[in-house]
XYZ file of C-alpha atoms in Angstrom:
663
model
C 0.000 0.000 0.000
C 1.414 3.388 -0.958
C 2.041 5.947 1.858
C 0.042 9.164 1.638
C 1.854 12.023 0.000
C 2.354 15.037 2.391
C 2.360 18.420 0.659
C 5.677 20.233 0.706
C 4.283 23.269 2.495
C 2.956 21.052 5.294
C 6.352 19.366 5.633
C 8.078 22.713 5.945
C 5.654 23.866 8.657
C 6.016 20.579 10.515
C 9.819 20.820 10.353
C 9.686 24.439 11.471
C 7.600 23.636 14.543
C 9.329 20.362 15.454
C 11.099 20.093 18.832
C 14.355 18.901 17.311
C 14.511 21.907 15.014
C 13.840 24.360 17.845
C 16.374 22.607 20.100
C 19.063 22.976 17.448
C 18.572 26.743 17.235
C 20.640 29.099 19.402
C 18.780 31.126 21.995
C 19.213 34.258 19.932
C 17.429 32.728 16.972
C 14.757 31.278 19.228
C 14.145 34.684 20.744
C 14.260 36.286 17.311
C 11.687 33.795 16.093
C 9.416 34.370 19.091
C 9.795 38.136 19.059
C 9.363 38.225 15.306
C 6.070 36.411 15.622
C 4.995 38.722 18.446
C 6.007 41.777 16.448
C 4.029 40.542 13.458
C 0.951 39.994 15.559
C 1.497 43.341 17.261
C 1.722 45.102 13.908
C -1.584 43.578 12.919
C -3.198 44.757 16.143
C -1.624 48.212 15.780
C -2.824 48.549 12.206
C -6.365 47.631 13.141
C -6.241 49.972 16.152
C -4.863 52.769 14.017
C -7.603 52.468 11.478
C -10.211 52.407 14.239
C -8.799 55.377 16.215
C -7.607 57.677 13.444
C -10.932 59.514 13.342
C -10.927 60.147 17.097
C -7.253 61.132 16.965
C -7.920 63.760 14.317
C -10.603 65.272 16.554
C -8.232 65.342 19.522
C -5.454 66.898 17.442
C -7.809 69.615 16.244
C -8.862 70.230 19.839
C -5.237 70.441 21.000
C -4.388 72.863 18.215
C -7.207 75.212 19.150
C -7.951 75.082 22.882
C -4.879 73.627 24.572
C -2.428 76.394 23.494
C -4.912 79.047 24.598
C -5.421 77.416 28.014
C -1.701 76.930 28.541
C -0.813 80.441 27.443
C -3.511 81.974 29.693
C -2.175 79.985 32.660
C 1.375 81.008 31.748
C 0.384 84.684 31.556
C -1.289 84.400 34.973
C 1.844 82.839 36.451
C 3.964 85.615 34.884
C 1.736 88.295 36.449
C 1.964 86.604 39.850
C 5.767 86.341 39.590
C 5.908 90.006 38.507
C 3.909 91.050 41.587
C 6.027 88.821 43.830
C 9.257 90.302 42.440
C 7.925 93.833 42.983
C 6.909 93.024 46.553
C 10.244 91.270 47.197
C 12.298 94.230 45.984
C 10.254 96.728 47.987
C 10.566 94.567 51.110
C 14.233 93.509 50.864
C 15.860 95.834 48.333
C 17.707 92.920 46.703
C 18.696 93.863 43.102
C 17.943 90.270 42.086
C 14.223 90.949 42.603
C 14.468 94.081 40.446
C 16.054 92.095 37.609
C 13.403 89.411 38.046
C 10.623 92.023 37.853
C 11.919 93.374 34.573
C 12.225 89.893 33.102
C 8.717 88.913 34.267
C 7.232 92.153 32.939
C 8.688 91.396 29.517
C 7.295 87.837 29.678
C 3.807 89.146 30.541
C 3.982 91.414 27.515
C 4.980 88.485 25.286
C 2.289 86.185 26.733
C -0.452 88.791 26.119
C 0.764 89.238 22.559
C 0.589 85.463 21.979
C -2.937 85.374 23.445
C -3.909 88.075 20.992
C -2.651 85.804 18.192
C -4.796 82.914 19.493
C -7.902 85.048 20.040
C -9.283 84.105 16.616
C -10.612 80.862 18.168
C -12.111 82.696 21.182
C -15.770 83.551 21.517
C -16.968 87.119 22.059
C -16.809 86.909 25.869
C -13.233 85.638 25.858
C -12.117 88.312 23.416
C -13.693 91.008 25.598
C -12.005 89.551 28.670
C -8.647 89.550 26.879
C -9.136 93.189 25.929
C -9.787 94.029 29.595
C -6.580 92.265 30.639
C -4.614 94.163 27.997
C -6.012 97.481 29.258
C -5.107 96.631 32.865
C -1.520 95.840 31.885
C -1.340 99.141 30.011
C -2.525 100.878 33.198
C 0.209 99.037 35.148
C 2.891 100.221 32.745
C 1.468 103.784 32.903
C 1.789 103.683 36.690
C 5.612 104.025 36.405
C 6.809 101.241 38.792
C 10.216 102.830 38.570
C 8.908 105.553 40.927
C 8.345 102.852 43.590
C 11.803 101.406 42.949
C 13.421 104.865 43.251
C 11.638 105.417 46.555
C 12.874 102.001 47.772
C 16.457 103.005 47.003
C 16.146 106.374 48.897
C 15.313 105.883 52.567
C 14.845 109.573 53.256
C 12.413 109.917 50.382
C 10.387 106.798 51.210
C 10.191 107.285 55.033
C 8.951 110.706 56.245
C 9.744 109.980 59.890
C 13.320 109.008 59.035
C 13.639 112.164 56.940
C 12.467 114.353 59.846
C 14.871 112.647 62.261
C 17.837 112.751 59.887
C 17.442 116.462 59.176
C 15.735 118.554 61.856
C 15.861 116.023 64.682
C 19.569 115.206 64.431
C 20.396 118.886 63.968
C 18.565 119.964 67.128
C 19.678 116.933 69.169
C 23.286 117.269 68.044
C 23.279 120.961 68.940
C 22.064 120.071 72.437
C 24.800 117.496 72.931
C 27.586 119.762 71.593
C 26.477 122.738 73.677
C 26.183 120.477 76.691
C 29.756 119.330 76.173
C 30.961 122.956 76.112
C 28.964 123.631 79.266
C 30.622 120.651 80.968
C 34.065 121.882 79.870
C 33.385 125.328 81.351
C 32.178 123.705 84.590
C 35.256 121.533 84.775
C 37.481 124.605 84.429
C 36.040 126.172 87.616
C 37.849 125.740 90.951
C 36.761 122.427 92.421
C 34.295 122.478 95.261
C 31.462 120.370 96.524
C 28.864 122.464 94.662
C 30.772 122.584 91.351
C 31.430 118.830 91.381
C 27.777 118.045 92.163
C 26.643 120.368 89.383
C 29.151 118.729 87.012
C 27.615 115.332 87.816
C 24.127 116.684 87.030
C 25.363 118.009 83.687
C 26.956 114.652 82.818
C 23.824 112.721 83.776
C 21.646 114.980 81.628
C 24.027 114.588 78.706
C 23.978 110.778 79.039
C 20.206 110.476 79.342
C 19.667 112.857 76.434
C 22.059 110.826 74.257
C 20.267 107.597 75.268
C 16.914 109.216 74.458
C 18.205 110.216 71.013
C 19.537 106.682 70.433
C 16.203 105.089 71.362
C 14.341 107.479 69.050
C 16.690 106.626 66.195
C 16.198 102.876 66.803
C 12.411 103.197 66.788
C 12.377 105.320 63.623
C 14.605 102.896 61.700
C 13.054 99.613 62.895
C 9.524 100.437 64.210
C 10.338 98.172 67.136
C 8.227 99.114 70.181
C 11.116 98.261 72.489
C 13.070 101.257 71.174
C 10.048 103.517 71.720
C 9.809 102.357 75.317
C 13.524 103.024 75.695
C 13.073 106.523 74.254
C 10.170 107.371 76.566
C 11.907 106.095 79.718
C 15.092 108.038 78.894
C 12.975 111.116 78.056
C 11.422 111.088 81.525
C 14.771 110.614 83.253
C 16.285 113.352 81.101
C 13.442 115.699 82.072
C 14.211 115.140 85.739
C 17.904 115.860 85.181
C 16.971 118.985 83.193
C 14.830 120.260 86.040
C 17.727 119.742 88.423
C 20.111 121.505 86.047
C 17.841 124.539 85.425
C 16.624 125.060 88.960
C 17.062 128.557 90.460
C 19.866 127.514 92.785
C 21.721 125.602 90.109
C 21.360 128.418 87.592
C 22.545 130.960 90.156
C 25.822 129.065 90.581
C 26.586 129.251 86.815
C 28.723 131.852 85.159
C 27.361 134.220 82.542
C 28.815 132.134 79.691
C 27.311 128.991 81.162
C 23.880 130.603 81.495
C 24.035 131.693 77.841
C 24.882 128.115 76.796
C 22.109 126.777 79.003
C 19.589 129.073 77.284
C 20.766 127.840 73.873
C 20.461 124.230 75.060
C 16.939 124.903 76.360
C 15.817 126.330 73.016
C 17.263 123.426 71.004
C 15.900 120.873 73.499
C 12.406 122.316 73.186
C 12.708 122.237 69.386
C 13.935 118.626 69.446
C 11.113 117.448 71.705
C 8.567 118.864 69.259
C 9.559 116.331 66.536
C 8.873 112.853 68.081
C 5.088 113.290 68.154
C 5.072 114.057 64.420
C 7.440 111.171 63.698
C 5.326 108.712 65.724
C 2.235 109.725 63.770
C 4.076 109.126 60.509
C 5.520 105.813 61.654
C 2.219 104.426 62.849
C 0.240 105.563 59.796
C -0.279 103.652 56.579
C 2.104 105.970 54.702
C 5.118 105.349 56.933
C 6.775 104.067 53.714
C 5.727 105.821 50.519
C 6.872 103.002 48.214
C 4.796 100.356 50.007
C 1.809 102.718 50.146
C 2.025 103.346 46.411
C 2.284 99.599 45.762
C -0.694 98.678 47.960
C -2.957 101.522 46.779
C -2.147 101.733 43.091
C -0.108 98.797 41.762
C -1.531 95.862 43.715
C -5.220 96.392 42.720
C -4.248 96.429 39.056
C -2.224 93.241 39.474
C -5.037 91.475 41.310
C -7.563 92.439 38.616
C -5.211 91.091 35.937
C -4.724 87.871 37.894
C -8.468 87.354 38.378
C -9.210 88.026 34.713
C -6.495 85.645 33.552
C -7.802 82.986 35.955
C -11.298 83.370 34.466
C -9.921 83.145 30.932
C -7.913 80.054 31.859
C -10.939 78.365 33.399
C -13.029 79.037 30.311
C -10.394 77.686 27.940
C -9.842 74.614 30.093
C -13.580 73.941 30.246
C -13.851 74.184 26.472
C -10.789 71.929 26.143
C -12.282 69.392 28.537
C -15.507 69.170 26.541
C -13.571 68.586 23.344
C -11.414 65.940 25.006
C -14.471 64.152 26.330
C -15.762 63.824 22.786
C -12.448 62.469 21.589
C -12.313 60.069 24.536
C -15.622 58.559 23.521
C -14.267 57.909 20.039
C -11.130 56.353 21.478
C -13.128 54.053 23.735
C -14.983 52.738 20.708
C -11.682 52.212 18.919
C -10.249 50.523 21.994
C -13.032 47.978 22.052
C -12.251 47.035 18.483
C -8.542 46.852 19.283
C -9.249 44.694 22.343
C -11.046 42.060 20.315
C -8.295 41.792 17.738
C -5.664 41.936 20.478
C -7.174 38.982 22.319
C -7.002 36.908 19.185
C -3.383 37.894 18.598
C -2.609 37.183 22.259
C -3.882 33.649 22.003
C -1.789 32.932 18.933
C 1.294 34.626 20.371
C 0.949 32.842 23.702
C 0.878 29.462 22.030
C 4.053 30.246 20.092
C 5.722 31.774 23.158
C 4.925 28.677 25.221
C 6.598 26.420 22.676
C 9.731 28.562 22.468
C 9.865 29.190 26.225
C 9.699 25.462 26.865
C 12.737 25.016 24.646
C 14.602 27.635 26.681
C 13.273 27.140 30.209
C 13.524 23.319 30.408
C 17.350 23.253 30.230
C 17.441 26.185 32.649
C 15.261 24.260 35.128
C 17.534 21.234 34.758
C 20.536 23.464 35.377
C 18.805 24.970 38.443
C 18.011 21.507 39.776
C 21.645 20.487 39.441
C 22.703 23.665 41.261
C 20.191 22.904 44.030
C 21.582 19.401 44.457
C 25.093 20.777 44.684
C 23.896 23.316 47.247
C 22.386 20.428 49.236
C 25.763 18.677 49.328
C 25.634 16.386 46.284
C 28.873 17.524 44.661
C 28.628 14.767 42.052
C 25.480 16.319 40.532
C 25.823 17.438 36.922
C 23.513 19.229 34.515
C 22.493 17.349 31.317
C 23.810 18.915 28.137
C 21.005 18.452 25.607
C 20.778 21.432 23.280
C 23.582 23.068 21.345
C 22.582 26.602 22.227
C 23.897 29.014 24.835
C 22.140 27.105 27.649
C 23.991 23.969 26.559
C 27.263 25.902 26.709
C 26.241 27.203 30.140
C 25.541 23.630 31.286
C 28.980 22.564 30.072
C 30.595 25.475 31.915
C 28.499 24.725 35.008
C 29.625 21.107 35.022
C 33.231 22.258 34.842
C 32.626 24.656 37.715
C 30.982 21.861 39.734
C 33.996 19.674 39.105
C 36.272 22.468 40.333
C 34.083 22.984 43.421
C 34.286 19.278 44.184
C 38.079 19.425 43.950
C 38.169 22.533 46.146
C 36.004 20.874 48.780
C 38.329 17.888 48.798
C 41.255 20.288 49.213
C 39.479 22.151 52.023
C 38.758 18.903 53.827
C 42.406 17.932 53.444
C 43.477 21.301 54.906
C 41.041 20.910 57.798
C 42.340 17.437 58.536
C 45.868 18.809 58.386
C 44.946 21.628 60.784
C 43.368 19.133 63.155
C 46.500 17.014 62.933
C 48.621 20.085 63.685
C 46.530 20.812 66.762
C 47.065 17.228 67.903
C 50.806 17.624 67.356
C 51.534 21.169 68.551
C 50.332 20.731 72.132
C 52.184 17.429 72.806
C 55.310 18.610 70.997
C 55.212 21.860 72.936
C 55.176 19.887 76.187
C 57.993 17.614 74.990
C 60.146 20.506 73.794
C 59.721 22.422 77.043
C 60.527 19.305 79.111
C 63.560 18.199 77.077
C 66.963 18.968 78.710
C 69.248 17.178 76.226
C 70.198 19.706 73.515
C 70.920 17.109 70.836
C 67.670 15.308 71.538
C 65.838 18.633 71.547
C 67.116 19.428 68.038
C 66.304 15.945 66.817
C 62.798 16.131 68.272
C 62.184 19.423 66.476
C 63.343 18.116 63.096
C 61.648 14.711 63.314
C 58.274 16.177 64.285
C 58.436 18.746 61.434
C 59.370 15.995 58.921
C 56.624 13.729 60.171
C 53.928 16.386 59.984
C 54.854 17.454 56.454
C 55.656 13.934 55.274
C 59.042 15.229 54.110
C 61.725 12.774 53.002
C 64.599 14.923 54.254
C 65.303 17.847 56.527
C 68.003 19.673 58.422
C 68.545 22.372 61.046
C 71.234 25.051 60.792
C 72.047 27.316 63.742
C 73.281 30.858 63.131
C 76.470 32.364 64.461
C 77.793 35.844 63.751
C 78.488 35.358 60.024
C 77.612 31.775 59.113
C 75.131 28.938 59.464
C 76.304 25.621 60.935
C 74.429 22.389 60.365
C 73.690 20.682 63.696
C 71.408 17.843 62.554
C 70.433 16.229 59.237
C 67.973 13.461 58.414
C 67.600 12.161 54.821
C 65.355 9.107 54.570
C 65.747 8.896 50.791
C 69.501 8.402 51.100
C 69.452 6.766 54.552
C 71.617 9.485 55.987
C 71.587 10.537 59.683
C 74.134 12.936 61.171
C 74.051 15.078 64.292
C 71.539 14.859 67.091
C 71.493 11.514 68.937
C 72.802 9.568 65.934
C 76.392 9.691 67.177
C 77.609 10.584 63.650
C 79.558 13.791 63.320
C 78.100 16.503 61.091
C 80.145 16.725 57.898
C 78.178 19.559 56.234
C 80.257 22.654 55.596
C 79.087 25.922 57.194
C 77.220 28.379 54.958
C 78.639 31.897 54.866
C 75.955 34.581 55.358
C 77.985 37.287 53.655
C 79.914 35.750 50.719
C 82.669 37.779 49.139
C 81.905 39.756 45.981
C 82.315 37.715 42.792
C 82.133 34.366 44.602
C 79.188 32.226 43.358
C 76.685 31.485 46.132
C 75.278 27.940 45.932
C 73.066 28.545 48.930
C 71.334 31.790 47.867
C 67.873 30.723 49.019
C 69.157 29.633 52.461
C 71.154 32.847 52.882
C 68.179 34.934 51.774
C 65.917 33.282 54.351
C 68.477 33.787 57.125
C 69.365 37.398 56.259
C 65.830 38.664 55.590
C 63.953 36.415 58.022
C 61.502 35.308 55.311
C 60.323 31.829 54.379
C 61.431 30.542 50.959
C 59.196 27.994 49.219
C 60.867 26.398 46.170
C 58.639 24.024 44.192
C 61.429 22.937 41.810
C 64.862 23.625 43.172
C 67.949 22.271 44.911
C 68.649 24.716 47.773
C 71.474 22.497 48.743
C 72.489 22.993 52.300
C 73.048 19.253 51.855
C 76.017 18.463 49.610
C 75.275 16.761 46.295
C 71.568 16.127 47.015
C 68.853 17.308 44.627
C 65.171 17.646 45.625
C 61.943 18.272 43.792
C 60.548 20.707 46.402
C 62.035 22.517 49.378
C 60.743 24.706 52.215
C 63.242 26.931 54.039
C 61.832 28.399 57.275
C 63.835 30.892 59.391
C 63.871 30.167 63.128
C 63.098 33.633 64.491
C 62.851 34.727 68.107
C 60.071 36.955 69.438
C 62.274 39.987 68.719
C 62.721 38.993 65.050
C 66.317 37.730 65.459
C 67.063 34.730 63.206
C 68.467 31.897 65.361
C 68.746 29.349 62.578
C 67.163 27.669 59.546
C 64.767 24.707 59.279
C 64.905 22.955 55.870
C 62.359 20.396 54.683
C 62.470 18.587 51.336
C 60.150 16.494 49.133
C 56.805 16.164 50.974
C 54.970 12.915 50.150
C 51.278 13.276 49.216
C 49.522 10.822 51.604
C 46.683 10.175 49.145
C 48.675 9.623 45.949
C 51.957 8.509 47.441
C 54.057 10.808 45.244
C 56.244 13.813 45.924
C 54.092 16.939 46.138
C 54.629 20.578 46.952
C 54.641 22.634 50.139
C 51.359 24.540 49.740
C 50.566 27.863 51.444
C 48.720 26.332 54.376
C 51.504 23.867 55.076
C 54.012 26.716 54.900
C 51.977 28.725 57.394
C 51.776 25.756 59.770
C 55.539 25.219 59.604
C 56.124 28.906 60.352
C 53.950 28.523 63.450
C 55.819 25.316 64.376
C 59.132 27.140 63.953
C 58.019 29.778 66.456
C 57.289 27.026 68.976
C 60.642 25.378 68.300
C 62.540 28.648 68.717
C 60.757 29.274 71.997
C 61.825 25.838 73.266
C 65.366 26.420 71.989
C 65.571 29.805 73.728
C 64.201 28.287 76.924
C 66.886 25.559 76.801
C 69.626 28.129 76.227
C 68.385 30.281 79.077
C 68.253 27.233 81.342
C 71.832 26.261 80.426
C 73.050 29.811 80.966
C 71.332 29.860 84.342
C 72.907 26.565 85.295
C 76.354 27.902 84.320
C 75.792 31.021 86.415
C 74.708 28.863 89.363
C 77.867 26.731 89.072
C 80.081 29.838 88.966
C 78.240 31.248 91.943
C 78.734 27.969 93.867
C 82.503 28.063 93.206
C 82.759 31.624 94.454
C 80.749 30.765 97.565
C 83.041 27.755 98.339
C 86.185 29.891 97.946
C 84.809 32.557 100.260
C 83.836 29.937 102.836
C 87.349 28.398 102.847
C 88.890 31.854 103.149
C 86.684 32.614 106.150
C 87.644 29.282 107.835
C 91.369 30.047 107.366
C 90.907 33.512 108.816
C 89.109 32.038 111.841
C 91.941 29.520 112.452
C 94.644 32.195 112.143
C 92.839 34.489 114.562
C 92.305 31.775 117.245
C 94.279 31.755 120.583
C 95.532 28.246 119.968
C 97.077 29.234 116.633
C 98.642 32.327 118.206
C 100.160 30.142 120.995
C 101.567 27.736 118.453
C 102.972 30.610 116.459
C 104.674 32.021 119.630
C 106.155 28.636 120.558
C 107.458 28.248 117.019
C 109.174 31.605 117.127
C 110.828 30.812 120.470
C 111.930 27.417 119.159
C 113.456 29.064 116.131
C 115.220 31.533 118.370
C 116.676 28.777 120.569
C 117.819 26.950 117.523
C 119.430 30.080 116.280
C 121.171 30.650 119.659
C 122.337 27.024 119.846
C 123.837 27.241 116.419
C 125.886 30.272 117.506
C 127.278 28.581 120.693
C 127.959 25.200 119.118
C 131.064 26.337 117.417
C 132.895 26.202 120.812
C 131.050 23.508 122.627
C 128.477 21.602 120.649
C 125.993 19.667 122.745
C 125.244 16.068 121.954
C 122.554 15.302 119.389
C 120.269 13.739 121.950
C 120.390 16.908 124.110
C 117.981 18.671 121.812
């Protein structure tokens, strides 16, 4: 039976939608395919929506072209008028030139905004055109006002403040005359012969002068600030000054004045009376509404015009916005009808697009979920988990990279566990070895214990310890398991390793550069592939040279370890960073034990020397006691007499020697 023939177009569509075909595509092409389909469907929806909403859009555009610019420009003109008024008020209140510049800029903007509204007035109705004409007339009245007159008054305090003008001219003149004449009167009084009356009168003059000056100061403060505190100060000083004036002009006091003083006093009285006539007028001016002419002109003439312009512009703005809102409501109704049509076509496109998106997303998300599951297993502790690599796209490459990373993590965890086990081993070694080192009193065994424990912990095949002198390093113990060599320590074999010079002569090759460097600089040298010799004729794959430093940083020697054996693989490895750090810590412990041994030996030597000195002193004291005793003195006296008799017998024997037994 013949198989049914599938049309070519159907085969192409089936191949295009097959899972194998989609899996073979990169993510970029998958996304391009999905987005291309969505864009196509979106273009269809947009085209249908455009056709349905074009009529409503044309109505809205026409509305925006007619009513929106007018509403915006009316609101802008209103804001410009408000800013112009605010700048005027700010300059009059503070006098800051920045407000004056702002006023001029805002005034120009109001003029431009009104001109633009005139250009848009063709679309206005009769009421709006009449309202715009009223606003234009008000602005013309504002410009006819001459605001510059207010600004000039603001810049001239004497012109803008009548009370200040009265004080600065007539008031200061009369008050200053009083104070100057009073000073001359005081000088004349001081020139008189001193007496009780003249000194008392001089005090009265000085008190009047002080209270009058304080009264003038308080009046000046009140006029310039309108602060009621200064007025109270003026009035209190005025009353005190009046009392002092009565005392100064009394009949008795006046009778004690000279003719020149009485003439000055009359002049002072006239000027004082004139001065006291001004404050009432100044207080009336200060407490009236015209205490500042510039502010009065602004509030009575300029501000009403500005408020009428603002209200008219607000009314024009409201009317234009209301007309705009009605037009927009009509356009919104048309758009809602178009939206319903677009919604129906959009739902259909959404269904088709969702089906295609689900197929493509499954091709992308499934590998990602598998990759996430593998990551979750690794996070749970299954380091052997791997992500399947199915597709050949970017997710497949990511899975391959992830598997490599997981492999590296697994290796790192193994390494971390090895380091932890090594640290635990070090803890189990450091405490016992510290006790053994501190308890060991045999120097050779102490050195051997240090080297053997370091070799055992690192798994090193060979090692040695060099102790430093002034200019060289001397090998004191060597253990080489690879060559079965044991010298120094408790082995009984003499050390046959030549000393290493710390400061070789210039031009002489240094075969022990790494060892010398570690000793001179006090730094650990880790050589993965080297032969730091220190041991004659022996080559090693890896070496660790650790300086034995005291707590003060002085290098006491060198600890060398060679060829560590990897306990897991059984081959020669390397001294890694953690092992190096542990050996540096071990070296500190070893140096501490070594220093303790040396201090103990030095103390023992000092004790022995002290014992010898004590024994010598004791014997000397015993001899002195014997020599000073009565028995020894008696023996000494008998010896001297015996020697004298022997000497006398020898002299007489030449004539008649006694027999030998006679002695």
